[in-house]
PDB file of C-alpha atoms in Angstrom:
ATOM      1  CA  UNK A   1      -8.102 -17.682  -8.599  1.00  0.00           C
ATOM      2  CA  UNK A   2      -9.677 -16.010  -5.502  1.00  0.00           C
ATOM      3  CA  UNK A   3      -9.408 -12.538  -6.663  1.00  0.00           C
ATOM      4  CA  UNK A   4     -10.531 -13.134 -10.293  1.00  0.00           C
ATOM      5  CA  UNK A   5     -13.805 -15.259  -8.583  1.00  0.00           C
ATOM      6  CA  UNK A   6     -14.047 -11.942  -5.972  1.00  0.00           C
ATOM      7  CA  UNK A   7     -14.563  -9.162  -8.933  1.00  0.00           C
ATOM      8  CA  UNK A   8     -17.188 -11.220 -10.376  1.00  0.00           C
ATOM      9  CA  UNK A   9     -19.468 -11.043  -7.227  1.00  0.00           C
ATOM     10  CA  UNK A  10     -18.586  -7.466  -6.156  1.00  0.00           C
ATOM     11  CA  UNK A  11     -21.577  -5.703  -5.492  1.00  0.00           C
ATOM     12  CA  UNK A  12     -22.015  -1.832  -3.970  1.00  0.00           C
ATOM     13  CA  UNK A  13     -20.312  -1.550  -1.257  1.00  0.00           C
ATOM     14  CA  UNK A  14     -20.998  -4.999   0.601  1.00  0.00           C
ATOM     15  CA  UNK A  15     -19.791  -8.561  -0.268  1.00  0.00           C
ATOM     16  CA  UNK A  16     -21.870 -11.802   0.840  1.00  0.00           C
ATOM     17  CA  UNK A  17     -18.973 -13.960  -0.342  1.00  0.00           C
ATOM     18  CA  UNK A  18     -16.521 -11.621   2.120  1.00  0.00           C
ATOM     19  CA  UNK A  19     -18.231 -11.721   4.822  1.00  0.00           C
ATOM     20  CA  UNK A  20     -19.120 -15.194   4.825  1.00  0.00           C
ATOM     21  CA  UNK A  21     -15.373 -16.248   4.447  1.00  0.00           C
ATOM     22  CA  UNK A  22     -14.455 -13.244   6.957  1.00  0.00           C
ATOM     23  CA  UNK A  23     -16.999 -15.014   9.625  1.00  0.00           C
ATOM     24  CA  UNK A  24     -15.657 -18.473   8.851  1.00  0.00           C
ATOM     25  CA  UNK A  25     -12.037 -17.784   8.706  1.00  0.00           C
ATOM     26  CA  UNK A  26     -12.513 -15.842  12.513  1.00  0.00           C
ATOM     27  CA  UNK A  27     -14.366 -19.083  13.931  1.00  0.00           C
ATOM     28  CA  UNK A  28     -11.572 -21.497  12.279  1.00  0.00           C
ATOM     29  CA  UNK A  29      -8.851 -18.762  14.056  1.00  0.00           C
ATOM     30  CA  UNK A  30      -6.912 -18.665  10.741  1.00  0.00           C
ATOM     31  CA  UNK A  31      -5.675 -14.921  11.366  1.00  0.00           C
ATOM     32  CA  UNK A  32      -3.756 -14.355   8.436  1.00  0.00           C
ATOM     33  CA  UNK A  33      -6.970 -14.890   6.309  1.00  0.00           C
ATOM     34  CA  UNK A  34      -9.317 -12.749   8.658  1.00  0.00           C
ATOM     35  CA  UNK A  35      -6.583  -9.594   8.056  1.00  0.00           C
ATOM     36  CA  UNK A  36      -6.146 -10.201   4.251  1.00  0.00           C
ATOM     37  CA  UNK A  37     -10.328 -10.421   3.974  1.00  0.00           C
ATOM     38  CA  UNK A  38     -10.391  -6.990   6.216  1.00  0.00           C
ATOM     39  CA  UNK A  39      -8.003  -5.453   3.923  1.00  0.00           C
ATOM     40  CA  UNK A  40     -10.085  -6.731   0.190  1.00  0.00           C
ATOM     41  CA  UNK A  41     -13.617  -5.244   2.331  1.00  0.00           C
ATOM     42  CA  UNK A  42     -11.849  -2.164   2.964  1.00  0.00           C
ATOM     43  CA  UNK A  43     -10.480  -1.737  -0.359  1.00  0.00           C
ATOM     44  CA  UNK A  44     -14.252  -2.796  -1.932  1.00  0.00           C
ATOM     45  CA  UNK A  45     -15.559   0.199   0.474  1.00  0.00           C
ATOM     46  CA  UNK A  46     -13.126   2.925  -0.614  1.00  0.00           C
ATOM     47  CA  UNK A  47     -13.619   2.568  -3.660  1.00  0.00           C
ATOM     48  CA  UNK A  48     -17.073   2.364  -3.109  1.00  0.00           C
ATOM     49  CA  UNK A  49     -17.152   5.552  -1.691  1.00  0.00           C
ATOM     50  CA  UNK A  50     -18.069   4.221   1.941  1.00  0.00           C
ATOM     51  CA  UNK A  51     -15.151   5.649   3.668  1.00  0.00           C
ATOM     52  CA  UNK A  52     -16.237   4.947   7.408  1.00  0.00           C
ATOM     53  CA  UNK A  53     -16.309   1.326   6.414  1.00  0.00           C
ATOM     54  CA  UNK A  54     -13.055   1.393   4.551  1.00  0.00           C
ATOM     55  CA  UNK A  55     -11.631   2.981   8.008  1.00  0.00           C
ATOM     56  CA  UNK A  56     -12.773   0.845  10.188  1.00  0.00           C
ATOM     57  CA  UNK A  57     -12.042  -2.492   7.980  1.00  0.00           C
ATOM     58  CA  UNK A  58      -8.641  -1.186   7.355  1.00  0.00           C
ATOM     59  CA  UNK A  59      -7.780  -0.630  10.959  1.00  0.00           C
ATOM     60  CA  UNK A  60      -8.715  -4.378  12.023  1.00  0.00           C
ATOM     61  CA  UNK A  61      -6.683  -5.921   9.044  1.00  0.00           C
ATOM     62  CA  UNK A  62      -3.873  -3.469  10.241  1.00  0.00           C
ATOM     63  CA  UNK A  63      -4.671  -4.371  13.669  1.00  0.00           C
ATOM     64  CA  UNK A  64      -4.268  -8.092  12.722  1.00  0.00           C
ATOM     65  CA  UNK A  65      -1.007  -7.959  10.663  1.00  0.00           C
ATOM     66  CA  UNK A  66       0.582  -6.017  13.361  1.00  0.00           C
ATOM     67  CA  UNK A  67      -0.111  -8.746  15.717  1.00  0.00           C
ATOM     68  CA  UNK A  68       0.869 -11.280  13.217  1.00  0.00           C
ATOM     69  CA  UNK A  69       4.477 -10.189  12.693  1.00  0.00           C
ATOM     70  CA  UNK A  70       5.370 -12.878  10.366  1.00  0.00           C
ATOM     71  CA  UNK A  71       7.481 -12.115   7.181  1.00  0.00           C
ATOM     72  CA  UNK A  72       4.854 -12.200   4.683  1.00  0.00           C
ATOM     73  CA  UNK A  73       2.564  -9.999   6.655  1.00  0.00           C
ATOM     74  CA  UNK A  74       5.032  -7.339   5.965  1.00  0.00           C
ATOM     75  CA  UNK A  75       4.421  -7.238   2.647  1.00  0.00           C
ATOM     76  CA  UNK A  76       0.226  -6.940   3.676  1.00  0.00           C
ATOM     77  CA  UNK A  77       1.003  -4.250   6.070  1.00  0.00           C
ATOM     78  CA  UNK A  78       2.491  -2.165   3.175  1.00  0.00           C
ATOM     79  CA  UNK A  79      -0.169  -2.921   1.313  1.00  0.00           C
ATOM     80  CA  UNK A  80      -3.078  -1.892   4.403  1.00  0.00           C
ATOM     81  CA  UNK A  81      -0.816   1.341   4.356  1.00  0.00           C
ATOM     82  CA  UNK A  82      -1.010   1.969   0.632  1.00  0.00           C
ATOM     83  CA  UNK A  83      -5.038   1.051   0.749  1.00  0.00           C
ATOM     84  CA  UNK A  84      -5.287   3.654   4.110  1.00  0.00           C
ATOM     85  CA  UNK A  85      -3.106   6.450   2.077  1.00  0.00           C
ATOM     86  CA  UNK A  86      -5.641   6.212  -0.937  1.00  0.00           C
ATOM     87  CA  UNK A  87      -8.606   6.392   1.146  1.00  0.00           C
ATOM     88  CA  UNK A  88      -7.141   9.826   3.112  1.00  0.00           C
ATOM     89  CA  UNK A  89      -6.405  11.510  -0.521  1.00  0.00           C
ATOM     90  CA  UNK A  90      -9.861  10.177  -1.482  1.00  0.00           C
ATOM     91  CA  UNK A  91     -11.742  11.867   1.256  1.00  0.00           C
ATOM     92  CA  UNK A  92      -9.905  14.859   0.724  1.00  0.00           C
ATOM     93  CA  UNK A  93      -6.840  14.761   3.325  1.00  0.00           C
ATOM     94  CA  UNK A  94      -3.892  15.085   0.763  1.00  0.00           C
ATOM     95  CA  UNK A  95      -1.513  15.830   3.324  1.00  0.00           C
ATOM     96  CA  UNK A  96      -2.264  12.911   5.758  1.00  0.00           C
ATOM     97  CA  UNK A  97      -2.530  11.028   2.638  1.00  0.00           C
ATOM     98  CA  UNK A  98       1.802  11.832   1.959  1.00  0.00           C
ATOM     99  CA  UNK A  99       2.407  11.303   5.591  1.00  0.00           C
ATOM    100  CA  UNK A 100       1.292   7.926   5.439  1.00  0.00           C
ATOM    101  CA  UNK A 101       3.377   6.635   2.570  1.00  0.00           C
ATOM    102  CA  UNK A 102       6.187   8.712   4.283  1.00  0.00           C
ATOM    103  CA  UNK A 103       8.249   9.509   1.245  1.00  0.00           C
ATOM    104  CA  UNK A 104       8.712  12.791   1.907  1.00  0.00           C
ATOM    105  CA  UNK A 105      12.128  13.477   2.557  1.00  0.00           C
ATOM    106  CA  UNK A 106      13.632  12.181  -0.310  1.00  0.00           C
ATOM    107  CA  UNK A 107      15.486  14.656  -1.727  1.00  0.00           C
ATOM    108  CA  UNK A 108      18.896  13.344  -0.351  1.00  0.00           C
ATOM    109  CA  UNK A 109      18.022  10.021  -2.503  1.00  0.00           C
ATOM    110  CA  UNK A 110      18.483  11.882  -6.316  1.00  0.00           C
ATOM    111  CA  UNK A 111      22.295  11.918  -5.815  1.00  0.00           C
ATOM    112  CA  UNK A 112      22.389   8.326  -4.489  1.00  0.00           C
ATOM    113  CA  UNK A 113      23.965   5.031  -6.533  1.00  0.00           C
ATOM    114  CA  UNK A 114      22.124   2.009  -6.740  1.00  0.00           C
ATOM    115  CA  UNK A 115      23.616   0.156  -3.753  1.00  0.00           C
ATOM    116  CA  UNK A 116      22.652   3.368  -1.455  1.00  0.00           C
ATOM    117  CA  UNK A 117      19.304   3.269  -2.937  1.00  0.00           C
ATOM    118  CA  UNK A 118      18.674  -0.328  -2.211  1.00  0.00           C
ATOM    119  CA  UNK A 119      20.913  -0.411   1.215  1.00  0.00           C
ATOM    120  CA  UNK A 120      18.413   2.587   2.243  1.00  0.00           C
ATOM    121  CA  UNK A 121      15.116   0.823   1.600  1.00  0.00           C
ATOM    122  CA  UNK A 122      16.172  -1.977   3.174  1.00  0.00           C
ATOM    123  CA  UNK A 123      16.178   0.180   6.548  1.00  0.00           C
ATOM    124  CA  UNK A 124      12.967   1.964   5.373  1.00  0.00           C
ATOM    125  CA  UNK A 125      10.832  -1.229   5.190  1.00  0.00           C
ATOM    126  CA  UNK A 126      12.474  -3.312   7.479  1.00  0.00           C
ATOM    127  CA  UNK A 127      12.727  -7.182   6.347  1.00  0.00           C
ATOM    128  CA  UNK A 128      10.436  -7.383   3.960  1.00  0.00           C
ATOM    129  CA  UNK A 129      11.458  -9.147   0.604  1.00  0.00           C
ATOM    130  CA  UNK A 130       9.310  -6.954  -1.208  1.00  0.00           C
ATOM    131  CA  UNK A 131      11.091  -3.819   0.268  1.00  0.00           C
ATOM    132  CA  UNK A 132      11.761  -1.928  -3.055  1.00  0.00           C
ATOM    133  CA  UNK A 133       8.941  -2.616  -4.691  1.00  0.00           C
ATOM    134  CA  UNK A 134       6.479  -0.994  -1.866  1.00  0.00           C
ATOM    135  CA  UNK A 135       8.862   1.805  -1.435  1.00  0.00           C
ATOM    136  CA  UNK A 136       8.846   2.391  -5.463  1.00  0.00           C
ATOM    137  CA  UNK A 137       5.200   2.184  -5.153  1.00  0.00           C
ATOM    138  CA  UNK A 138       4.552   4.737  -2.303  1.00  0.00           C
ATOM    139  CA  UNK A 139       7.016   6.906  -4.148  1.00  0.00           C
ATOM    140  CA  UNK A 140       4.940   7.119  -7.288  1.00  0.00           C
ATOM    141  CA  UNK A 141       1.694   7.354  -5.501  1.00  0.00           C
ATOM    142  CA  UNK A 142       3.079  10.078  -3.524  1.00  0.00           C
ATOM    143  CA  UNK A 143       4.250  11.835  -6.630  1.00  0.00           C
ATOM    144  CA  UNK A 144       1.676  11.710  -8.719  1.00  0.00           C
ATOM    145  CA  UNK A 145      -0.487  13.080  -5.300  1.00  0.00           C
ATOM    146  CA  UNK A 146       1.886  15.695  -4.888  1.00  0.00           C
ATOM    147  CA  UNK A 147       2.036  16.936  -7.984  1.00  0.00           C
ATOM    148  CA  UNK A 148      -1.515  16.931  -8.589  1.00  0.00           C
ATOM    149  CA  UNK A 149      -2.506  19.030  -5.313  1.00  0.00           C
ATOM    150  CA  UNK A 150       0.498  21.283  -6.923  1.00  0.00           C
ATOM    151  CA  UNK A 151       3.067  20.779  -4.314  1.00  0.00           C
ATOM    152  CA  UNK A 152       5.716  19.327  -6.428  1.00  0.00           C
ATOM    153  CA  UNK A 153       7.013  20.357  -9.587  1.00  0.00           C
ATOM    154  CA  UNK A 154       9.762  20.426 -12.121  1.00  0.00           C
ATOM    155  CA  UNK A 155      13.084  19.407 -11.449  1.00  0.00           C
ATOM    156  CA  UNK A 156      11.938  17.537  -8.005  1.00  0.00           C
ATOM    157  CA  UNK A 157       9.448  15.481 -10.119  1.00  0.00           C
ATOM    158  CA  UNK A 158      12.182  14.296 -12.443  1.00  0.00           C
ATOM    159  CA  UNK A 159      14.325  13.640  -9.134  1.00  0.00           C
ATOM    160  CA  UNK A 160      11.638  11.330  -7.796  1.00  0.00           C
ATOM    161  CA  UNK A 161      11.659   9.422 -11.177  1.00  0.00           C
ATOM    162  CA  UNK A 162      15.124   8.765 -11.361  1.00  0.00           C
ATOM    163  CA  UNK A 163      14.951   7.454  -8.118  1.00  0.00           C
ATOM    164  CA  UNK A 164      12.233   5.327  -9.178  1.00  0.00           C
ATOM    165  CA  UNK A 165      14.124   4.539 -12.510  1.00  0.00           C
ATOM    166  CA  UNK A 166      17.434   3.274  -9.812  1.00  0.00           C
ATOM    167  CA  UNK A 167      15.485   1.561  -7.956  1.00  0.00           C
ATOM    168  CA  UNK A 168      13.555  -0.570 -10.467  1.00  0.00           C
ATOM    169  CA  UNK A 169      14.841  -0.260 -13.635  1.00  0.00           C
ATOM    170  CA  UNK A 170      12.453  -3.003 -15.564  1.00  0.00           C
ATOM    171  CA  UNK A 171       9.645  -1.536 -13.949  1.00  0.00           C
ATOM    172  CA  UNK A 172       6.972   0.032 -16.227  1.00  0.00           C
ATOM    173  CA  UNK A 173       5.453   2.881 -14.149  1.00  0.00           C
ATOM    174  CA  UNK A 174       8.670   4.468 -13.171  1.00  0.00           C
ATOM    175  CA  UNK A 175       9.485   5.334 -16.481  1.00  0.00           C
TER     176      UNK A 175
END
C-alpha cells in the first residue's frame, strides 16, 4: 500500500511525503524504517538524474542496514547494492558498476548441477532467505551491462542464462 501511495506523490527529484516520514521515523528511533526511506530517496534521485543525492542517500541506508544486521535487512542490503550498481552504470562507471554486483567470476558456475548452484549462493549471500533470487538478479543486471558495454558475448552470454535458467527455473527474466 505504501509504495503504490509513494508513486502517486513522486515529484522531481524531492519527496515531501519522504522526508517527512524519514524525519519522523529518526525522532521515533525506528531504524529499520529510516534505512528503507534512505534507500526509496535514493532510488527517486537516481532515477531522477540527481546522482550526488542518490550517493549520499544510498550510503546512509547502507550505513544503517549494516548496523542493523538483522535477517531481513539482508535482503535490503542486496537491494541498497543493486540500487548503488545502477546508479555507477548510470553515471557512466560500467566497470565499478560489475564490481559491485560481483558476478564476475562465474564461469566455473555453467558446468554446475542444481544443488552446486544453490549450495554456492548460499555462501555468496550469506543467510539471507532471498539468497538466489538477489544473486539471479545481479547476474542478469550484470549481463545485460556487460553485454551492452560489449564485454560479453556469445557462448558466455548463453552460459550466464543457463545459470540463471538452474537457478530459477519459473522465473520469467532468465529465460
Amino acid at each position: 500500500a505504501w509504495d503504490s501511495r509513494l508513486k502517486t506523490t513522486e515529484s522531481m527529484g524531492s519527496n515531501p511525503v519522504v522526508d517527512t516520514r524519514l524525519a519522523l521515523s529518526k525522532l521515533a528511533n525506528e531504524r529499520t524504517l529510516e534505512a528503507s526511506l534512505w534507500l526509496t530517496k535514493g532510488k527517486q534521485a537516481r532515477k531522477s538524474g540527481l546522482y550526488h543525492v542518490a550517493e549520499n542517500s544510498l550510503a546512509r541506508a547502507e550505513c544503517l542496514f549494516v548496523d542493523l544486521d538483522i535477517g531481513e535487512e539482508e535482503k535490503q542490503l542486496s537491494s541498497v547494492q543493486m540500487q548503488i550498481a545502477k546508479l555507477k552504470h548510470a553515471a557512466g562507471d560500467s566497470a565499478s558498476a560489475l564490481r559491485v554486483l560481483g558476478t564476475s567470476d562465474i564461469k566455473d558456475l555453467v558446468e554446475k548441477d542444481e544443488d552446486e548452484l544453490k549450495s554456492f549462493i548460499l555462501r555468496f549471500q550469506g543467510r539471507d532467505p532471498n539468497a538466489t533470487e538477489n544473486f539471479a538478479r545481479k547476474l542478469l543486471q550484470a549481463t545485460e551491462w556487460a553485454v551492452e558495454g560489449g564485454l560479453k558475448g556469445g557462448t558466455e552470454v548463453i552460459g550466464r542464462y543457463r545459470v540463471l535458467q538452474k537457478i530459477m527455473p519459473d522465473w520469467e527474466k532468465a529465460h
